[in-house]
Coordinates of C-alpha atoms and ligand atoms in Angstrom, one line a residue:
X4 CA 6.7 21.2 9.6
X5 CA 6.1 23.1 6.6
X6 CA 2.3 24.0 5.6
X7 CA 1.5 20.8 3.5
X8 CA 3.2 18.5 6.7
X9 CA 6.9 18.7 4.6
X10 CA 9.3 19.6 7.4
X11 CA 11.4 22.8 7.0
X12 CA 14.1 23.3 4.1
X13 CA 17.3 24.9 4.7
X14 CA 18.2 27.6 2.7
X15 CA 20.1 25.6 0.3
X16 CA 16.6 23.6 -0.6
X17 CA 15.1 26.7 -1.2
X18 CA 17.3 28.0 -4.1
X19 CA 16.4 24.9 -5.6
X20 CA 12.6 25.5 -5.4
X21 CA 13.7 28.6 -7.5
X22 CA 15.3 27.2 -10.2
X23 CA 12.5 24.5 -10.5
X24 CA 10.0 27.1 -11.7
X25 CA 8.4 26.0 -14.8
X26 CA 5.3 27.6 -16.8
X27 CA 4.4 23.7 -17.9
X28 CA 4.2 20.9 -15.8
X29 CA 7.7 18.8 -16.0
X30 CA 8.2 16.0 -14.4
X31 CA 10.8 14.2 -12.6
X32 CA 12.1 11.7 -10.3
X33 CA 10.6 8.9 -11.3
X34 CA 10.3 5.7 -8.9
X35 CA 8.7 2.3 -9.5
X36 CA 8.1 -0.7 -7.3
X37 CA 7.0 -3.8 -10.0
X38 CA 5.5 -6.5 -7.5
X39 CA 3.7 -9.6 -8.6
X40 CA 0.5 -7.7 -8.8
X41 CA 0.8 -4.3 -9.5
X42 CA 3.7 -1.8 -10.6
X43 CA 3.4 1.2 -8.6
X44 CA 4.8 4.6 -9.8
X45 CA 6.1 7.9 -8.1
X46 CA 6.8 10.9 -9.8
X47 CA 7.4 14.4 -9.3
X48 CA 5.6 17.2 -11.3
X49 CA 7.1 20.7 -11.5
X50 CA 4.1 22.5 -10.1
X51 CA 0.0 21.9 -9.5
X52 CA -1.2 22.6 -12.4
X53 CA -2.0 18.8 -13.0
X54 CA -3.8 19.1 -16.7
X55 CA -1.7 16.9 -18.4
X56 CA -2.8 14.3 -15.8
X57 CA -6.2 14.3 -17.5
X58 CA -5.5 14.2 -21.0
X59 CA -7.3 11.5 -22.6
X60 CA -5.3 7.9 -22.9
X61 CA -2.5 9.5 -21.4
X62 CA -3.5 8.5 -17.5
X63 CA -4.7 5.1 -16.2
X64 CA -8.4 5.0 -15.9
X65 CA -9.6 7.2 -13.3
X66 CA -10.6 4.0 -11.4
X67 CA -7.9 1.9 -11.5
X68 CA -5.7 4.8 -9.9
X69 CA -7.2 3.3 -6.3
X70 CA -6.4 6.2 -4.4
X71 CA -8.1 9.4 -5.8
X72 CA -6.8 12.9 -4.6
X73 CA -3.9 10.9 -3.2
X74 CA -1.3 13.7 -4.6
X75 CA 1.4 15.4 -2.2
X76 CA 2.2 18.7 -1.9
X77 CA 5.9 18.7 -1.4
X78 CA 7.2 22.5 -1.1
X79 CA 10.5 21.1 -0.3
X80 CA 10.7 19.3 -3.7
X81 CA 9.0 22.4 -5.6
X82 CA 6.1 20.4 -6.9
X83 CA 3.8 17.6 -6.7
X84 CA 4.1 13.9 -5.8
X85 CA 1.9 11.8 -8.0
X86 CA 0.8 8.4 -7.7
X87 CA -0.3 5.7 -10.9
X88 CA -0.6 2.2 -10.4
X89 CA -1.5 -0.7 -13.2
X90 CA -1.2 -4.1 -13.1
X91 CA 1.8 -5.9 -14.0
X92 CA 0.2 -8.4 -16.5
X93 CA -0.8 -5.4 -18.3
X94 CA 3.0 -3.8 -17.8
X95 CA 3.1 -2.8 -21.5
X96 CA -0.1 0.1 -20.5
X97 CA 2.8 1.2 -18.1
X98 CA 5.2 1.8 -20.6
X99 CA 2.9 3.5 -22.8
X100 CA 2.3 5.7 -20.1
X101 CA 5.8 6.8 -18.8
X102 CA 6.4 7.3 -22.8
X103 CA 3.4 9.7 -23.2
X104 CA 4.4 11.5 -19.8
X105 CA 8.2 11.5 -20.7
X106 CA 8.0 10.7 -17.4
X107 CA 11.9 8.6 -18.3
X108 CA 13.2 11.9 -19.6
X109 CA 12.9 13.9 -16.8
X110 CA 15.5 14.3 -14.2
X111 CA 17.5 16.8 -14.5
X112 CA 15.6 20.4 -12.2
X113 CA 18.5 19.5 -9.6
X114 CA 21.7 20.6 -11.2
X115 CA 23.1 18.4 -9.2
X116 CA 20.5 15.3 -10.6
X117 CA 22.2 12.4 -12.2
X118 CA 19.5 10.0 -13.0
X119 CA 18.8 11.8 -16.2
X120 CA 22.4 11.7 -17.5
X121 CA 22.4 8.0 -16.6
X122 CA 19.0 7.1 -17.7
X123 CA 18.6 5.7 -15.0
X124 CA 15.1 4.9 -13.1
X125 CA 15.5 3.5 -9.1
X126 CA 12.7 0.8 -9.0
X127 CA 12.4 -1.9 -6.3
X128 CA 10.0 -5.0 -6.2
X129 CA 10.7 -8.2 -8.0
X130 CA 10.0 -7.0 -11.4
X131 CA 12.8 -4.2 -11.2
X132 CA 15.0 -7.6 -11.9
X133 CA 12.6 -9.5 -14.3
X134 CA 11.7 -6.5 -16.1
X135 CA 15.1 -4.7 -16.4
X136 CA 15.8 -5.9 -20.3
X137 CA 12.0 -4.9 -21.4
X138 CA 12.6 -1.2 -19.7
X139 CA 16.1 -1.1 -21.7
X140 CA 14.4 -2.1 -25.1
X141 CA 11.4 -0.2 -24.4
X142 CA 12.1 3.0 -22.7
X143 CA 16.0 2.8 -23.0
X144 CA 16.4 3.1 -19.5
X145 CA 18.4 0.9 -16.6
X146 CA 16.7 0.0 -13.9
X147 CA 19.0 1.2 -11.1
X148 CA 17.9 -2.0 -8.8
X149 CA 16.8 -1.0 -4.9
X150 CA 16.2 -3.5 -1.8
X151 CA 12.8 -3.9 -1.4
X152 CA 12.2 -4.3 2.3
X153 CA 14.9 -0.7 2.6
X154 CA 11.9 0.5 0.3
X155 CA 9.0 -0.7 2.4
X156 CA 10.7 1.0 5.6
X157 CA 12.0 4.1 3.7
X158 CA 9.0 4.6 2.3
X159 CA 6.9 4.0 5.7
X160 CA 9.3 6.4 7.4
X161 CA 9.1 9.3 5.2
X162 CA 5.2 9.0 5.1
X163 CA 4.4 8.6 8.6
X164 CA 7.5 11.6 9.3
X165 CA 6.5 14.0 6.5
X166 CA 2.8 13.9 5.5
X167 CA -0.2 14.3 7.4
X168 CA -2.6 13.4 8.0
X169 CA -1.0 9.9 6.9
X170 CA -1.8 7.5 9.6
X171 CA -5.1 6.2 10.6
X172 CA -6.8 4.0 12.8
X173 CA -10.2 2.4 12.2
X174 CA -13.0 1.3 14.5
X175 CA -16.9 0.8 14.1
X176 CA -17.1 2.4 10.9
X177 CA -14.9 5.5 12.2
X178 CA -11.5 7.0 10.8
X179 CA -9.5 8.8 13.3
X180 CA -6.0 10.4 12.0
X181 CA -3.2 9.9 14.4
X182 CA -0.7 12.1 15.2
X183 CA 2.8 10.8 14.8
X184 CA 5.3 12.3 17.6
X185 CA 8.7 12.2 15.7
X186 CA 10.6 11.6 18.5
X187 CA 8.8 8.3 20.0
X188 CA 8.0 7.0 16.5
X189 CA 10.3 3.8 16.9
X190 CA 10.0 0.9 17.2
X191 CA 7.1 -0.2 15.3
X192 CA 6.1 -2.9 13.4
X193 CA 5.3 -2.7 9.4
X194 CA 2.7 -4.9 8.0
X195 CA 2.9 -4.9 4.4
X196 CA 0.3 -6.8 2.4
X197 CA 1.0 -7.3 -1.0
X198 CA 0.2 -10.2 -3.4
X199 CA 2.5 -12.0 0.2
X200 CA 2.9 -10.1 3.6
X201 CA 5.9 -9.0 5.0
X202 CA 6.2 -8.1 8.9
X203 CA 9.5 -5.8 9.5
X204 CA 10.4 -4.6 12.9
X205 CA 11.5 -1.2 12.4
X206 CA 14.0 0.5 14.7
X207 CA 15.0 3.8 12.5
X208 CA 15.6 4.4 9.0
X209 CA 17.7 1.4 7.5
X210 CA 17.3 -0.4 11.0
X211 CA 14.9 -2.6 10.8
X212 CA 14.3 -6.6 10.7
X213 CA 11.7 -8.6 8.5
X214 CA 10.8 -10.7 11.3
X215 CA 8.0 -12.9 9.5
X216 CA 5.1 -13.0 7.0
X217 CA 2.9 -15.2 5.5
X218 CA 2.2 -16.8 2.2
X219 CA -1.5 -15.8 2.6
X220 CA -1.5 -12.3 1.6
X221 CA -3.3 -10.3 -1.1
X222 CA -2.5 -12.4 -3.9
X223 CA -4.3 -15.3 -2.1
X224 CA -7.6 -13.2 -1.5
X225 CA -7.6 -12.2 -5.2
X226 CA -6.2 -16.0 -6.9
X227 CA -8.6 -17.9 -4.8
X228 CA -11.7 -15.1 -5.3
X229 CA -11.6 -15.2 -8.7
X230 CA -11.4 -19.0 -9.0
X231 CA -14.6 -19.2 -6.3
X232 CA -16.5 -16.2 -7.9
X233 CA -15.3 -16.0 -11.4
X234 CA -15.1 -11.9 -11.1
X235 CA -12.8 -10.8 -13.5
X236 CA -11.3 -8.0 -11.6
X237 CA -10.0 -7.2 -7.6
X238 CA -12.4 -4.1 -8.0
X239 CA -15.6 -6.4 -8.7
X240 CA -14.1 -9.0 -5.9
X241 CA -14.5 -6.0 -3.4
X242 CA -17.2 -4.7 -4.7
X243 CA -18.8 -8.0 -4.0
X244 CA -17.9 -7.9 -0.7
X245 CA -20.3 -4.9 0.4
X246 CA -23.3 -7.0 0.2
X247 CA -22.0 -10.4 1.4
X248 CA -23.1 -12.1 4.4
X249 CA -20.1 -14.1 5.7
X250 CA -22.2 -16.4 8.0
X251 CA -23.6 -18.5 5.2
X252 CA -20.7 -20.1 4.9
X253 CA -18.4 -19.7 7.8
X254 CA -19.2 -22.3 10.5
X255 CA -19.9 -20.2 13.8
X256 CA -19.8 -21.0 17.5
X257 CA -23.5 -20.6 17.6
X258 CA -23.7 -23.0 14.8
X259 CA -21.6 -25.7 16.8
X260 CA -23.2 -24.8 20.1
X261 CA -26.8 -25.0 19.1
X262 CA -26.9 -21.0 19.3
X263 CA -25.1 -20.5 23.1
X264 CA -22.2 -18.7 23.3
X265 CA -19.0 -20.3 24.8
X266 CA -18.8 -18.2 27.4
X267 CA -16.2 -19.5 30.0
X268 CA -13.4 -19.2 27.0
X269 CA -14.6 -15.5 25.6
X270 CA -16.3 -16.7 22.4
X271 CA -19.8 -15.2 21.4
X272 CA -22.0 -17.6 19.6
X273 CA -21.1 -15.3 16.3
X274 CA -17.3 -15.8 16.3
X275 CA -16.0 -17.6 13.4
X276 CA -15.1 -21.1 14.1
X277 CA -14.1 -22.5 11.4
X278 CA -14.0 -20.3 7.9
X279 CA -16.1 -21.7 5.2
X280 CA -16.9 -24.5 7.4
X281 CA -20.5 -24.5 6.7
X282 CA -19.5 -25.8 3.2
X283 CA -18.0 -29.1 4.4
X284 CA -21.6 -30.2 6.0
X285 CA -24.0 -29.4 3.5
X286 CA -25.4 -30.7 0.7
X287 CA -24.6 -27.7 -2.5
X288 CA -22.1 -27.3 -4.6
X289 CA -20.3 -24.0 -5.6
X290 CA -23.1 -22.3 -7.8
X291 CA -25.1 -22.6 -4.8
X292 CA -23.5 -20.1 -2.9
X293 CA -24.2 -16.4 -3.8
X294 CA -20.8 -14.8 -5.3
X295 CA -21.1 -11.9 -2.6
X296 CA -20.8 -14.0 0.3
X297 CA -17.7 -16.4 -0.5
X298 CA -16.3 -13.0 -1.3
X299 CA -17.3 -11.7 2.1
X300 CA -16.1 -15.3 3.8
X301 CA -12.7 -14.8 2.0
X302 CA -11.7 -11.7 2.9
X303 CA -12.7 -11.9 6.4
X304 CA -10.5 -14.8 6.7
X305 CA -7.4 -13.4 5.2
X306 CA -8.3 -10.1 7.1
X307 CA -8.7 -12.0 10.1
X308 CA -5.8 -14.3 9.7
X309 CA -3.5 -11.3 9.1
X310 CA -4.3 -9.7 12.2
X311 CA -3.8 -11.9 14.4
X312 CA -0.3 -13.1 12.8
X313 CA 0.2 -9.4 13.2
X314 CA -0.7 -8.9 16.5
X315 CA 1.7 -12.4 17.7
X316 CA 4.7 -10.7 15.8
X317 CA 3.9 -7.5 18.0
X318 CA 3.9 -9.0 21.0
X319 CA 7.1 -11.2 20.3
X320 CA 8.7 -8.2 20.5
X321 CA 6.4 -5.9 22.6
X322 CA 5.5 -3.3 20.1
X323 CA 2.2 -1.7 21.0
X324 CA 1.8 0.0 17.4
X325 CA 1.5 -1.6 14.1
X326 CA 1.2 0.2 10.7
X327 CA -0.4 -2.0 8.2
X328 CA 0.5 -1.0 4.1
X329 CA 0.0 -2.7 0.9
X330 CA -2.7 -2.3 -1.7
X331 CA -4.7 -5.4 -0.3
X332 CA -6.0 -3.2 2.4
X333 CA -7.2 -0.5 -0.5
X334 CA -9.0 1.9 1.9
X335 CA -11.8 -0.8 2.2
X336 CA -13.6 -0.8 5.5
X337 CA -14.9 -3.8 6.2
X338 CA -10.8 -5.4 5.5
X339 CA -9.8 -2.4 8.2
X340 CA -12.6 -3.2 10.6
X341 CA -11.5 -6.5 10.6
X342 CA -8.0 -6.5 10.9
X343 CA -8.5 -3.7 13.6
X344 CA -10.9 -6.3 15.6
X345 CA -8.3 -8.8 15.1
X346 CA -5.3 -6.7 16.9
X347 CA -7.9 -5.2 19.5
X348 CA -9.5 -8.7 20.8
X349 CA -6.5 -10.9 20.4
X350 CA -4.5 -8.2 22.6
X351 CA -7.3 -7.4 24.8
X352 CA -7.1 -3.9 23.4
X353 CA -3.5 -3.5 24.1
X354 CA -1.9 -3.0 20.4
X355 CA -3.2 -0.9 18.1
X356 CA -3.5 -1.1 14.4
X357 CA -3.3 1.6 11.7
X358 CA -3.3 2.4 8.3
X359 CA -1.6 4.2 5.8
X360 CA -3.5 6.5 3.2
X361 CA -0.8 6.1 0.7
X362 CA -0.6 2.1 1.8
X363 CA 0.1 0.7 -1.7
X364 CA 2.8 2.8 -2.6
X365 CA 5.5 2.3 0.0
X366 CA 7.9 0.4 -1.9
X367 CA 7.7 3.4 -4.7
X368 CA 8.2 6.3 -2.2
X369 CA 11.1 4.1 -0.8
X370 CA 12.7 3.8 -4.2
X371 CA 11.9 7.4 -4.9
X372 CA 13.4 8.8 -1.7
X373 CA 16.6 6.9 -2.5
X374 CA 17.2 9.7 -5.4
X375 CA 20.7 11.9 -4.4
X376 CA 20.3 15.3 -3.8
X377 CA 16.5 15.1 -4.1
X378 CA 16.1 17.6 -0.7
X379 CA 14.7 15.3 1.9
X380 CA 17.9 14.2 3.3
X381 CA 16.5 15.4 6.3
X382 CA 13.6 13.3 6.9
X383 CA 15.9 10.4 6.1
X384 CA 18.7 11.4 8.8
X385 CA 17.4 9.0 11.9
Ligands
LIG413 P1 2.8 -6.5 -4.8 O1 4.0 -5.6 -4.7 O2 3.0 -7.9 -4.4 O3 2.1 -6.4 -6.2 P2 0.8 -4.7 -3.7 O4 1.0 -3.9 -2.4 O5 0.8 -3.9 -5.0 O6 1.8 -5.9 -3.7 O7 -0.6 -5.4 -3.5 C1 -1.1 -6.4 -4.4 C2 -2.4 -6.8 -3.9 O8 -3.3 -5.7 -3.9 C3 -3.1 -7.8 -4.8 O9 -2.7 -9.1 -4.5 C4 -4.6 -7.6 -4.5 O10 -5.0 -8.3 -3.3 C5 -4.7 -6.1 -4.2 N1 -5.1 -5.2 -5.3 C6 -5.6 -4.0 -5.1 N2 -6.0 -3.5 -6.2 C7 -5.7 -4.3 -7.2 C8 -5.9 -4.3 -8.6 N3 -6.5 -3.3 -9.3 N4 -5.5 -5.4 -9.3 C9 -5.0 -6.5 -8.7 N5 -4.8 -6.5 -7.3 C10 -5.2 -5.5 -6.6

């Protein structure tokens, strides 16, 4: 591994590091991945110095990039991997700022780089096809069109083989990174969670099978939060979340069993029993709940739910590790903590679950590391 966790270049890489030497940041390689949510970009600058980055209206809010300090160092590459997200209703703020990056120009360090000549831009996700006409009016560019579940696994692979600390798993508050032994990485199973979720087996690069997924994914948490609380962004929604209390509204054993646990089948009087089952036997409308808890109730439900989906998928085909993605999970603890309490208790600690620090971006690094001749053949070989 080099020193920023990039495994080694052969020579031939090297001379291209050289020739990518550049006084001003240039940028290249760019890769998209337009979901029903959010459009997630990749791109490649030509070295750290990052200025142009914070040049005012030229970057998405500060806030609204998700994942601060998220960049990669990639020696092999000769420059930086940088990370921009927005959200797809507001897909003409993306445009604007690929325009005022030039971020569409920019291809061409690699001598042997064809994107450039092509204009062509490798973008995955749904809106690479419902989008492809707007990026040829707009940016003049053809959206050269990428499987998205290849992207999901391509992407997984080359983060969990190439950067670290990537992976992490999440318990009681705590963050441990795990190490990732290339050679016993396989097989594993990929829980993306996106506006949907997607669960893909994975066996090696471009082997892998998207065994199941469910409906009630991101996009449910954030439709059916903002319909219940009436917060006007998925920030707020979270936010919300902190100071919830969950157990106004979920029914819990305790509430059922006058306060006793259910001992003889392993529930504790404060297991959910039924979520927002409180709600069905008493007497107040919406405005009487407090905003903060539905939001809690919500998300611990959809946490909850995807866990344990998770955890039957794993053991349908006895895979002990599963690596959860996606820009639902968006660092957040308490959506961590949960779906790691899921996969612990409903495998009586026998699975694991982890998460990804560049979890939303997947699908992008998939698309991006589906460039020719970009250098990291090598992590793609197995
Ligand atoms: P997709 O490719 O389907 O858009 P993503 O991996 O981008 O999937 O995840 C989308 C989900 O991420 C949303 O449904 C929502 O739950 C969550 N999310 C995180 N940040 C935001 C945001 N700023 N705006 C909207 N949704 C967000």
């Amino acid at each position: 591994m080099g020193e920023n966790g990039i495994q080694a270049t052969s020579e031939k890489r090297d001379s291209k590091i050289v020739m990518q030497k550049s006084s001003v940041d240039e940028f290249s390689h760019l890769a998209l991945d337009i979901g029903g949510s959010l459009i997630k970009l990749v791109y490649l600058s030509s070295n750290n110095n990052c200025a142009a980055d914070d040049e005012e209206g030229k970057s998405p809010p500060k806030e609204d990039l998700g994942v601060p300090n998220d960049d990669i160092n990639c020696p092999v590459l000769g420059g930086k991997l940088h990370f921009a997200k927005f959200e797809t209703t507001k897909i003409n703020d993306c445009l604007e700022f690929i325009l005022s990056k030039q971020l569409h120009r920019h291809g061409n360090w690699h001598q042997e780089a064809v994107f450039n000549d092509k204009n062509i831009i490798k973008a995955t996700g749904g809106g690479a096809y419902k989008f492809a006409d707007l990026f040829k009016e707009k940016l003049g560019v053809n959206l050269d069109k990428v499987d998205e579940m290849n992207c999901l696994v391509a992407g997984s692979n080359f983060l969990l083989k190439a950067v670290h600390p990537e992976a992490f798993s999440y318990m009681d508050g705590k963050e441990e990174d795990v190490q990732i032994d290339h050679n016993d990485l396989y097989p594993y199973l990929l829980v993306n969670i996106g506006s949907g979720v997607s669960m893909i087996k994975v066996d090696g690069n471009g082997k892998f099978e998207r065994v199941s997924g469910t409906s009630v994914g991101g996009g449910t948490f954030w439709g059916l939060g903002r319909l219940l609380t009436k917060c006007k962004s998925f920030d707020e929604l979270l936010e919300l979340s902190h100071c919830g209390n969950n157990r106004v509204i979920d029914m819990l054993v305790g509430d059922i069993y006058g306060g006793m646990d259910y001992s003889k089948i392993g529930l504790t009087s404060t297991t959910i029993a039924c979520s927002f089952g409180k709600a069905i036997s008493e007497n107040k409308e919406l405005e009487d709940y407090r905003p903060e808890d539905i939001s809690r109730s919500l998300l611990r439900m959809i946490s909850n739910n995807i866990g344990q989906i998770s955890y039957l998928n794993a053991l349908r085909f006895g895979l002990k590790r599963i690596f959860f993605g996606g820009f639902f999970i968006r660092g957040h603890a308490y959506t961590m903590d949960t779906i790691a309490v899921a996969v612990n208790f409903w495998s009586k600690g026998e699975a694991k679950a982890m998460f990804l620090r560049h979890e939303g971006f997947l699908g992008a690094l998939g698309a991006f590391v589906s460039y020719e001749n970009h250098g990291l053949d090598d992590l793609k070989a197995n």
